[in-house]
Coordinates of C-alpha atoms and ligand atoms in Angstrom, one line a residue:
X1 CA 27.5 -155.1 -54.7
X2 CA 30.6 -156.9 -56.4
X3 CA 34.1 -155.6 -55.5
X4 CA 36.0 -153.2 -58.3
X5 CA 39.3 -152.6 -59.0
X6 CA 41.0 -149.3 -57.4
X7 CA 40.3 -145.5 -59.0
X8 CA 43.5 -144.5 -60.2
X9 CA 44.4 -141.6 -58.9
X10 CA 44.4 -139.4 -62.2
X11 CA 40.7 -139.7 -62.5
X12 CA 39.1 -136.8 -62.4
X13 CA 35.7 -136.4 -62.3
X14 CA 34.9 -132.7 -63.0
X15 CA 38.0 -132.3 -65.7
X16 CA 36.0 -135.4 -67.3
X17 CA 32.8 -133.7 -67.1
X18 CA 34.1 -130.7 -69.1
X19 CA 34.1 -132.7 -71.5
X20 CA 30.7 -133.0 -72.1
X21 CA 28.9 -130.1 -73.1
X22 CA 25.0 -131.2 -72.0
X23 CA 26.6 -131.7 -68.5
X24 CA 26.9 -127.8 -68.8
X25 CA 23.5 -126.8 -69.2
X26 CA 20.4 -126.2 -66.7
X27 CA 17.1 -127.8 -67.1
X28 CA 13.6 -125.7 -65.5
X29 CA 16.1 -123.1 -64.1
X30 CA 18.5 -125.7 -62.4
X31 CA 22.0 -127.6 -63.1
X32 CA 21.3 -130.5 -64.9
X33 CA 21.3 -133.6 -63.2
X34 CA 21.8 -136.3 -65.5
X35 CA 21.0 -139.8 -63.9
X36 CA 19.6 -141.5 -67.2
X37 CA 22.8 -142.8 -68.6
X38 CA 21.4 -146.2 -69.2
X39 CA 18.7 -144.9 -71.7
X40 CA 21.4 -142.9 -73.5
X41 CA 24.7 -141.5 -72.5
X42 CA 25.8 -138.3 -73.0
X43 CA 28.7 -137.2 -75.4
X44 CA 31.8 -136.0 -75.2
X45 CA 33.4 -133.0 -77.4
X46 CA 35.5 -135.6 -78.9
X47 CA 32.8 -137.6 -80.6
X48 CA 30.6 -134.6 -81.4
X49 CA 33.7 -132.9 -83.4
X50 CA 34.9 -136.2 -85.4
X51 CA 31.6 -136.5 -87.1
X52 CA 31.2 -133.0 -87.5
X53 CA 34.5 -133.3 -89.3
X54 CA 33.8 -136.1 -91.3
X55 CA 30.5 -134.6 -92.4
X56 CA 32.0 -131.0 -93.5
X57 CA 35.5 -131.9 -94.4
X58 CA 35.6 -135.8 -95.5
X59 CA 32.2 -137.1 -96.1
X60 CA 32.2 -140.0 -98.5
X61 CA 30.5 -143.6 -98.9
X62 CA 32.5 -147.2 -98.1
X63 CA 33.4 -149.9 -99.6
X64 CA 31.9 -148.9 -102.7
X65 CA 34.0 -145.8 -104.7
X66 CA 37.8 -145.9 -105.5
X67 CA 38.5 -142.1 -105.3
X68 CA 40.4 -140.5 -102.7
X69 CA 37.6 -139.5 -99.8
X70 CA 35.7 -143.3 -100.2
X71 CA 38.9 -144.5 -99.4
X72 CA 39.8 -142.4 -96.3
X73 CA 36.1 -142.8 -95.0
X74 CA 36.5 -146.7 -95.8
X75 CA 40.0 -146.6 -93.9
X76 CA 38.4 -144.7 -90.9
X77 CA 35.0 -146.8 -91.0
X78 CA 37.3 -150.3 -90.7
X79 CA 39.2 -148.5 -88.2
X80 CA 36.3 -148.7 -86.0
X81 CA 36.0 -152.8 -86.5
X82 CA 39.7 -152.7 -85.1
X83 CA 38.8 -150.8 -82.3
X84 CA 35.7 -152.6 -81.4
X85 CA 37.6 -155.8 -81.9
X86 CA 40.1 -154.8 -79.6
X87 CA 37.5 -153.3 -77.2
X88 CA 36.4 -157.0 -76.6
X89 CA 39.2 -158.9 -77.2
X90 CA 37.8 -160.5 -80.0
X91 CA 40.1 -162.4 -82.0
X92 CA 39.5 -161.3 -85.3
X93 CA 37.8 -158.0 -87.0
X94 CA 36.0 -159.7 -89.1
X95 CA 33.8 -160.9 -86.1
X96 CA 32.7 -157.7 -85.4
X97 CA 29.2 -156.7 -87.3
X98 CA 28.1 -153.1 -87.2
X99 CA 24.0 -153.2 -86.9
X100 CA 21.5 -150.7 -85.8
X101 CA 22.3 -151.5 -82.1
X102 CA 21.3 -154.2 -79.6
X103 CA 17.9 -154.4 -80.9
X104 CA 18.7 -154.9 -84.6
X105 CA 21.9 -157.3 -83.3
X106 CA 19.4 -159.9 -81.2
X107 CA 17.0 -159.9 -83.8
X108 CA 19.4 -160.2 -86.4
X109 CA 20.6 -163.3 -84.3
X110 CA 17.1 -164.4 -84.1
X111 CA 16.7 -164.6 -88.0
X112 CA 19.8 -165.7 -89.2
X113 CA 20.5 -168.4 -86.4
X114 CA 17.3 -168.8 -85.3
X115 CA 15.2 -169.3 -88.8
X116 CA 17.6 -171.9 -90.0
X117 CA 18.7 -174.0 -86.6
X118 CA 15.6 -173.5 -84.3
X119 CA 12.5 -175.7 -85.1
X120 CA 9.5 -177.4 -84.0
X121 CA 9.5 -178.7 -80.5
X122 CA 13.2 -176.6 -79.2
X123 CA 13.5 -174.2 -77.2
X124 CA 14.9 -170.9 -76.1
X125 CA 16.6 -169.6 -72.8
X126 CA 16.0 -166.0 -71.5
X127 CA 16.0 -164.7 -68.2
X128 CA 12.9 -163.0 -66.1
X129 CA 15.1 -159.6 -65.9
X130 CA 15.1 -159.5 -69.8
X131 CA 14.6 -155.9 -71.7
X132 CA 12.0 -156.2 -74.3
X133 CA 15.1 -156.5 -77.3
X134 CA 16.0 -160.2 -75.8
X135 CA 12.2 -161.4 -75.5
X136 CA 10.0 -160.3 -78.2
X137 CA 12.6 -161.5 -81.2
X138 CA 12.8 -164.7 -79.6
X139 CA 9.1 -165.1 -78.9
X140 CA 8.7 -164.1 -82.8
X141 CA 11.0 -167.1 -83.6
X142 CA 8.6 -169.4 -81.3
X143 CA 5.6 -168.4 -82.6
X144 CA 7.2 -168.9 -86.4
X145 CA 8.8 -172.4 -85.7
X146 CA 6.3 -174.1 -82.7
X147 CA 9.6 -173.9 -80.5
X148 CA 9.3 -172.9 -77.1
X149 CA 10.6 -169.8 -74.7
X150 CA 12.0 -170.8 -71.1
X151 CA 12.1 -168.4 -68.7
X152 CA 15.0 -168.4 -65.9
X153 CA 13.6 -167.5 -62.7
X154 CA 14.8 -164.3 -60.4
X155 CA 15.1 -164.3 -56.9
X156 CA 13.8 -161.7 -55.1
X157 CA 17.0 -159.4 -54.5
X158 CA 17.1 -159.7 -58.6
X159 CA 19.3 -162.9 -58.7
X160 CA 18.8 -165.5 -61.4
X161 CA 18.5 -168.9 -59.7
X162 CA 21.1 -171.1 -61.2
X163 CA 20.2 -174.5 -59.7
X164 CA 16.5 -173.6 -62.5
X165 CA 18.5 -172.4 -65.3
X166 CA 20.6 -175.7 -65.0
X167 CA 17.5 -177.9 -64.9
X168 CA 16.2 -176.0 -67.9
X169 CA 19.2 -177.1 -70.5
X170 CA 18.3 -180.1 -72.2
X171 CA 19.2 -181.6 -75.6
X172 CA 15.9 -179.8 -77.2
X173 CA 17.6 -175.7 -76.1
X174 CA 18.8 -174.2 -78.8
X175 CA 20.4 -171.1 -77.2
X176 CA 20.3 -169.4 -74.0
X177 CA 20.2 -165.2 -74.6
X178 CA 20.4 -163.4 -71.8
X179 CA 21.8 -159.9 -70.5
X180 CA 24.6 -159.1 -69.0
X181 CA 23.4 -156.3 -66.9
X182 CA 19.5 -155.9 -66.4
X183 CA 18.6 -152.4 -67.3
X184 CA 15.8 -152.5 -65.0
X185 CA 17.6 -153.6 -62.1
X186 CA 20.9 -153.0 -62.5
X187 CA 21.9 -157.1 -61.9
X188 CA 25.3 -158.3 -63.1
X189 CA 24.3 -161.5 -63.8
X190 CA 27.0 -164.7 -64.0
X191 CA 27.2 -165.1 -67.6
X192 CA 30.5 -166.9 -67.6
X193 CA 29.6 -169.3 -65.3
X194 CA 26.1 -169.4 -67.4
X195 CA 27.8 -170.2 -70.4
X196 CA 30.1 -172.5 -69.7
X197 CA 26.9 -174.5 -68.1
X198 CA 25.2 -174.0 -72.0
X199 CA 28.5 -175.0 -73.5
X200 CA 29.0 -178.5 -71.7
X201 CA 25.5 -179.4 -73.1
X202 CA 26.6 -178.0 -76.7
X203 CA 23.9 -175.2 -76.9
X204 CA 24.9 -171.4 -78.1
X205 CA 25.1 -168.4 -76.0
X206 CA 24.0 -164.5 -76.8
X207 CA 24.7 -162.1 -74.2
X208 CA 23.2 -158.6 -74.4
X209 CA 25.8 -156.2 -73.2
X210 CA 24.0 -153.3 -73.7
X211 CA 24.4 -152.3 -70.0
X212 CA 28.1 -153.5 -69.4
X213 CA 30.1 -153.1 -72.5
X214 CA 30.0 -149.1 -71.9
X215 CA 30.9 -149.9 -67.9
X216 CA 33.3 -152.6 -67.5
X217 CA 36.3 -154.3 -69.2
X218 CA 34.6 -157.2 -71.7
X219 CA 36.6 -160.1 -73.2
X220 CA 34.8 -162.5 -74.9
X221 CA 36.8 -164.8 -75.6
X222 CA 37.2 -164.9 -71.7
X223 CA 33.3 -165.0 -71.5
X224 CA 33.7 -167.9 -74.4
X225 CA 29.9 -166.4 -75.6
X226 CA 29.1 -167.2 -79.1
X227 CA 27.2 -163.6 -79.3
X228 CA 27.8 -160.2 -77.7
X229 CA 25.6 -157.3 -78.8
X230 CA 25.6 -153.9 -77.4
X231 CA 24.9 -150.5 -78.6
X232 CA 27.3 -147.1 -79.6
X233 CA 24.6 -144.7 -78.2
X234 CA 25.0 -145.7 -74.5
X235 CA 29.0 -146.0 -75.2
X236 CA 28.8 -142.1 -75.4
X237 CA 28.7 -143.1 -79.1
X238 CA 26.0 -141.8 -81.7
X239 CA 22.6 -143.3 -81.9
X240 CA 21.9 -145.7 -84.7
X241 CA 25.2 -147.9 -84.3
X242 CA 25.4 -151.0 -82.6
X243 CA 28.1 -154.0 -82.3
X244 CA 27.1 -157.6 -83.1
X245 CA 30.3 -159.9 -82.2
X246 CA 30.2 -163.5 -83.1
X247 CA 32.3 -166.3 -83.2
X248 CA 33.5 -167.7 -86.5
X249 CA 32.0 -171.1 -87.4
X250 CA 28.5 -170.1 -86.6
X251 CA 28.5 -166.7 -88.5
X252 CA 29.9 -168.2 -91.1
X253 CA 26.8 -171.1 -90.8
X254 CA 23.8 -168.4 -90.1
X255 CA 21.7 -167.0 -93.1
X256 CA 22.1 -163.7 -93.7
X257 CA 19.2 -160.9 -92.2
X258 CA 19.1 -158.1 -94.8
X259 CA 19.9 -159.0 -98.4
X260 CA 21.0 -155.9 -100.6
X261 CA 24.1 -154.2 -101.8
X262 CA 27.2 -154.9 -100.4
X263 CA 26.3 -158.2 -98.5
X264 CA 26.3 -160.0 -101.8
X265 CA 29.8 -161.8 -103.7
X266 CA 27.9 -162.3 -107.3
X267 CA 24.2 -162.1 -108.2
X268 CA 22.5 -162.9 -111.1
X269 CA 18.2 -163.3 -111.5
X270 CA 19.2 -167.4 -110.8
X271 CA 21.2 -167.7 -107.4
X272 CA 22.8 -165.1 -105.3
X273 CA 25.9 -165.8 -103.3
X274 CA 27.2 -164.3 -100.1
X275 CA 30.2 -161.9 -99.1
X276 CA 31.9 -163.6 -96.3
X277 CA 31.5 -162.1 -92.9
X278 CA 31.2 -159.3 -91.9
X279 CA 30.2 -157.9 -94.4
X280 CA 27.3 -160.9 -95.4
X281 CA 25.6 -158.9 -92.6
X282 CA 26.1 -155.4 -93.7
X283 CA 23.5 -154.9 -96.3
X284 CA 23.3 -151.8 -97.9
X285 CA 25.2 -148.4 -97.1
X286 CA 26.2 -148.1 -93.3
X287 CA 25.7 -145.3 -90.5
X288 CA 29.1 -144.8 -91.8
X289 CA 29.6 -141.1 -89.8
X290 CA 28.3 -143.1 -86.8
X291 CA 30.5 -146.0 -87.4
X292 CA 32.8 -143.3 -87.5
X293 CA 31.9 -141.3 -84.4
X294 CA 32.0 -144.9 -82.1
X295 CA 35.2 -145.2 -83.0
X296 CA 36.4 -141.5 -81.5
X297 CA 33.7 -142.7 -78.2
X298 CA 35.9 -146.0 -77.8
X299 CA 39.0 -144.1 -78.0
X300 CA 37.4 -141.4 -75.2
X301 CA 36.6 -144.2 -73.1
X302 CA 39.8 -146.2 -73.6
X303 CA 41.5 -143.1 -72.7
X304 CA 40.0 -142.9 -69.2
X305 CA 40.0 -146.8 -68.7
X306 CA 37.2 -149.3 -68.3
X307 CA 38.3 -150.0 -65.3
X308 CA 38.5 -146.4 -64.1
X309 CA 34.8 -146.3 -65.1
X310 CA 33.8 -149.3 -63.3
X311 CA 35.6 -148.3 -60.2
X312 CA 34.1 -144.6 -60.4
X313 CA 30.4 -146.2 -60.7
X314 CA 30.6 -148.7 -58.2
X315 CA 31.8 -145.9 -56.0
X316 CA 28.4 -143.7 -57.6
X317 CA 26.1 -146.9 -56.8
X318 CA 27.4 -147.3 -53.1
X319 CA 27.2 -144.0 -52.1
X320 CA 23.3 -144.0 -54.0
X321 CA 22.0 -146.7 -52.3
X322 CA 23.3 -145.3 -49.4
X323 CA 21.6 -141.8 -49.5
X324 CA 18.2 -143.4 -51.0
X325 CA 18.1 -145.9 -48.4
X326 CA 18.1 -143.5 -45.9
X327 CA 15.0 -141.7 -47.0
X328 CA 11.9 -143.1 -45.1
X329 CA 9.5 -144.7 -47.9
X330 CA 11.7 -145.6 -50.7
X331 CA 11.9 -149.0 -51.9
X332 CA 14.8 -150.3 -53.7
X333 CA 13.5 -152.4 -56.3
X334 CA 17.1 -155.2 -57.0
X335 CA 19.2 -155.6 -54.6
X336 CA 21.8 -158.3 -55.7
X337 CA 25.2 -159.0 -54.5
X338 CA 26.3 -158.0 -57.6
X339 CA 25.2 -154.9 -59.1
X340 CA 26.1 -152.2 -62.0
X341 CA 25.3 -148.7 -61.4
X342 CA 21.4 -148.3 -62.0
X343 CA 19.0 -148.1 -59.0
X344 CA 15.6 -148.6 -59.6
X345 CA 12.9 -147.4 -57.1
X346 CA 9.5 -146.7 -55.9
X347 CA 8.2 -144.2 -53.3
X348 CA 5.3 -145.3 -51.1
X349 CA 2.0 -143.2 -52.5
X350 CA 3.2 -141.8 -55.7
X351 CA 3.8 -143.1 -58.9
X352 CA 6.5 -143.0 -60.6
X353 CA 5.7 -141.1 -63.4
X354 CA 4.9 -138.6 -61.4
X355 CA 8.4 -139.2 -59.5
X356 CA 9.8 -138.7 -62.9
X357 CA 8.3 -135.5 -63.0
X358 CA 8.8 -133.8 -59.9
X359 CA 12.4 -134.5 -60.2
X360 CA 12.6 -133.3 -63.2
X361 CA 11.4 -130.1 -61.9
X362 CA 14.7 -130.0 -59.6
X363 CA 16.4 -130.4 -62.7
X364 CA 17.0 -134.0 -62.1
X365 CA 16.8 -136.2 -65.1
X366 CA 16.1 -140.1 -64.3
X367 CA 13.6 -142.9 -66.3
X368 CA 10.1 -143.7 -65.0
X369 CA 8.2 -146.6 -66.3
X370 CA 8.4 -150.1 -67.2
X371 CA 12.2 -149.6 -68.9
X372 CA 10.9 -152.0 -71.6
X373 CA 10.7 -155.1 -69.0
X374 CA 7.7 -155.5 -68.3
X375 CA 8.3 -158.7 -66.4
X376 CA 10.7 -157.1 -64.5
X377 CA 7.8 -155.3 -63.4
X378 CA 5.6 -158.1 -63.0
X379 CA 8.3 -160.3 -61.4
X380 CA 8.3 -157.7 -58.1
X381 CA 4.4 -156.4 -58.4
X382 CA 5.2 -153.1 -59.7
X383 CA 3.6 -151.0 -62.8
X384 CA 6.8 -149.0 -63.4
X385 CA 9.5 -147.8 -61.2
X386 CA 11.9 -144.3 -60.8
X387 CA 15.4 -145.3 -62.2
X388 CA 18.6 -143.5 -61.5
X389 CA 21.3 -144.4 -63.7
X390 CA 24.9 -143.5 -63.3
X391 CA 27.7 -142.8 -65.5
X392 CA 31.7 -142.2 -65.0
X393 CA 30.5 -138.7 -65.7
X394 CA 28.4 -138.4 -62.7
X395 CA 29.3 -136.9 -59.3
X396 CA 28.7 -137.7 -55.2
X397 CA 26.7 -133.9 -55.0
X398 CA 24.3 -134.9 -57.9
X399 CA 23.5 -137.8 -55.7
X400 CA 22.9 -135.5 -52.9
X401 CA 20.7 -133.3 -55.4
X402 CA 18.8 -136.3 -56.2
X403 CA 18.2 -137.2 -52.5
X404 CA 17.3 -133.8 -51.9
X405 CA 14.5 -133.8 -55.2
X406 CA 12.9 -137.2 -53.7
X407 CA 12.9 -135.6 -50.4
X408 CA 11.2 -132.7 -51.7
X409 CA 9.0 -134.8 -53.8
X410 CA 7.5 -136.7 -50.9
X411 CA 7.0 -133.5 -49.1
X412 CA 4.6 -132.4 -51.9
X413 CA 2.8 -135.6 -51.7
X414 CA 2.7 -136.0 -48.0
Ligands
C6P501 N1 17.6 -149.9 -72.8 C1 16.9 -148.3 -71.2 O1 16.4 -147.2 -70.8 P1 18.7 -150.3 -78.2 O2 17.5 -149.5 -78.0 O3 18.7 -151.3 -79.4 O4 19.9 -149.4 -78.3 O5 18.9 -151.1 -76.9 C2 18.0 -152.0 -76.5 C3 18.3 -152.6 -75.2 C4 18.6 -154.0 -75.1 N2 19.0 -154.6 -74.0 C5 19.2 -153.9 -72.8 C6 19.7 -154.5 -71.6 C7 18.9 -152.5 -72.8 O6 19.0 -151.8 -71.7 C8 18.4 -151.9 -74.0 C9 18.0 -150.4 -74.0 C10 17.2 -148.5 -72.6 O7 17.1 -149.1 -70.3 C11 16.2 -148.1 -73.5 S1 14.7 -149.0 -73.4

């Protein structure tokens, strides 16, 4: 597990909890026990009220209308592309593209790099701790063009072997995609060091920070990435917003991914022509009150610091491994050095669906399944696994109640 920076001593778990109003409530007759923050996290007051806001008191379309409320929503909706662009330290707002979320970002990637500089005989880089999102759209691609997918190879704590990813870059790779943190595993994986390897051979680099932008400071320019994508919805932002950031040159070279209102500069039955970017990528009208509502979730989490959160988690994931190491029969699936605060795991004899289950009769909430990796899954010889995930929200005595649940749970099946 990596170092962190110190907890400063303002933070305050159960005054941040308060702030969430699910946190509150009791699931089959006990406190909630939320441990599936990397599926979705949970949200704050603050959020919830801004959108409920802008829908009763200033709902209006973007970009589009001149009267007072499209201007306010439009002011508030670009207000969001600030925040974001400070969020990552990118150094520009118009590098910041508001998608779908990580899915829609990759695949928009896929399409409007990949279709135009991806062809016959090239090839793609992804890891073996890939979600679905960063393999299937580049597989499409493949299939489409004849160019091939390579597949970095995991060690078996859950550790990409760098000397294979090295020997993979050749004058035919095209890109290299690969995740910051694994969802399935909880891996932080090297991705500066990965890049800057890409880089010296001249080929791009997407990073899917759908499990680290929410957790830990990002800085692409830092990172030097060409891509970053990650979602509002696990940034205790709404669902159905998502971040693509890209650098410059190459947005400005990629096709577009939707064509439709907005993304357009003139268009007559002949020839269309382009907006420039961001907005060549923005087709048709946005999740504007979620555009809206990440803004307010990046503000909550500024306000308790990045580095608070990664502190608090790492602290969470410690203390975790600790109390589910301890139980006789429970496998730890990814142990890397370097870990974010997910724990995936299996219990000798029962499946995990039926891990999922019994915990969630205790009131405990964690994933069970595949996690959309199936070669996660393949990769250690596992169908699915249990998956605690941890948030800045999250407490030392909900770890305890989830050690308790598996205890309990292995009693049953014993
Ligand atoms: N992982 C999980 O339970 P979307 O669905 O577009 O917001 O995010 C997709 C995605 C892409 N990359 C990584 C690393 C992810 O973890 C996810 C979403 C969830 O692990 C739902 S499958």
């Amino acid at each position: 597990m990596s170092a962190q920076t110190a907890l400063a001593p303002t933070f305050d778990v159960e005054k941040i909890r308060a702030d969430f109003p699910t946190l509150a409530r009791e699931v089959n007759g006990k406190p909630l026990v939320y441990l599936d923050s990397a599926a979705t996290s949970q949200k704050p007051h603050a959020v919830i009220d801004r959108m409920t806001k802008f829908y009763s008191e200033e709902y209006s379309t973007v970009r589009r209308s001149i009267h007072l409320l499209s201007a306010k929503a439009t002011q508030a909706y670009e207000g969001t592309r600030r925040l974001v662009a400070k969020l990552l330290n990118a150094p520009e707002t118009r590098q910041i593209i508001f998608t779908k979320g990580t899915t829609e970002g990759i695949n928009l990637v896929a399409h409007g790099f990949g279709r135009k500089f991806v062809g016959e005989g090239d090839e793609i880089v992804v890891s073996a701790t890939e979600h679905h999102a960063n393999i299937v759209p580049w597989q499409m691609l493949c299939n489409e063009k004849g160019a091939k997918l390579r597949v970095i190879p995991v060690n078996d704590a859950g550790e990409l072997i760098l000397e294979e990813y090295e020997k993979l870059l050749n004058e035919r790779t095209k890109i290299v995609a690969v995740g910051h943190v694994s969802n399935a595993i909880g891996t932080i994986h090297p991705v500066k060091e990965m890049i800057a390897l890409a880089h010296a051979k001249g080929i791009r680099f997407l990073v899917d920070g759908a499990q680290a932008a929410p957790h830990m400071n990002v800085d692409v320019q830092d990172l030097d990435c060409d891509f970053y994508v990650f979602s509002g919805h696990k940034a205790c932002g709404p669902t159905g917003i998502g971040i693509l950031y890209g650098k410059v040159d190459i947005l400005e070279a990629m096709d577009p991914f939707l064509g439709g209102g907005d993304m357009i500069e003139s268009v007559t039955f002949e020839k269309t022509t382009y907006a420039p970017i961001p907005h060549k990528f923005e087709a048709g009208t946005p999740a504007i009150a979620d555009v809206i509502g990440l803004g307010t979730a990046i503000e909550y989490l500024q306000g308790i610091g990045l580095e608070n959160i990664a502190a608090w988690e790492h602290e969470l994931l410690e203390y975790g491994t600790k109390v589910l190491s301890e139980i006789p029969g429970v496998k730890i699936i990814g142990t890397a050095k370097h870990k974010a605060a997910i724990i995936s795991f299996t219990i000798e004899g029962i499946h995990p669906h039926d891990i999922g289950t019994l915990l969630d009769n205790e009131g405990v909430a964690v994933r069970a399944g595949h996690h959309c990796a199936q070669p996660v899954m393949a990769r250690y010889g596992v169908p699915a696994t249990a998956r605690a995930s941890f948030a800045f929200y999250n407490t030392k005595a909900e770890i305890d109640a989830l050690g308790q649940a598996i205890r309990k749970t292995i009693e049953v099946f014993a």
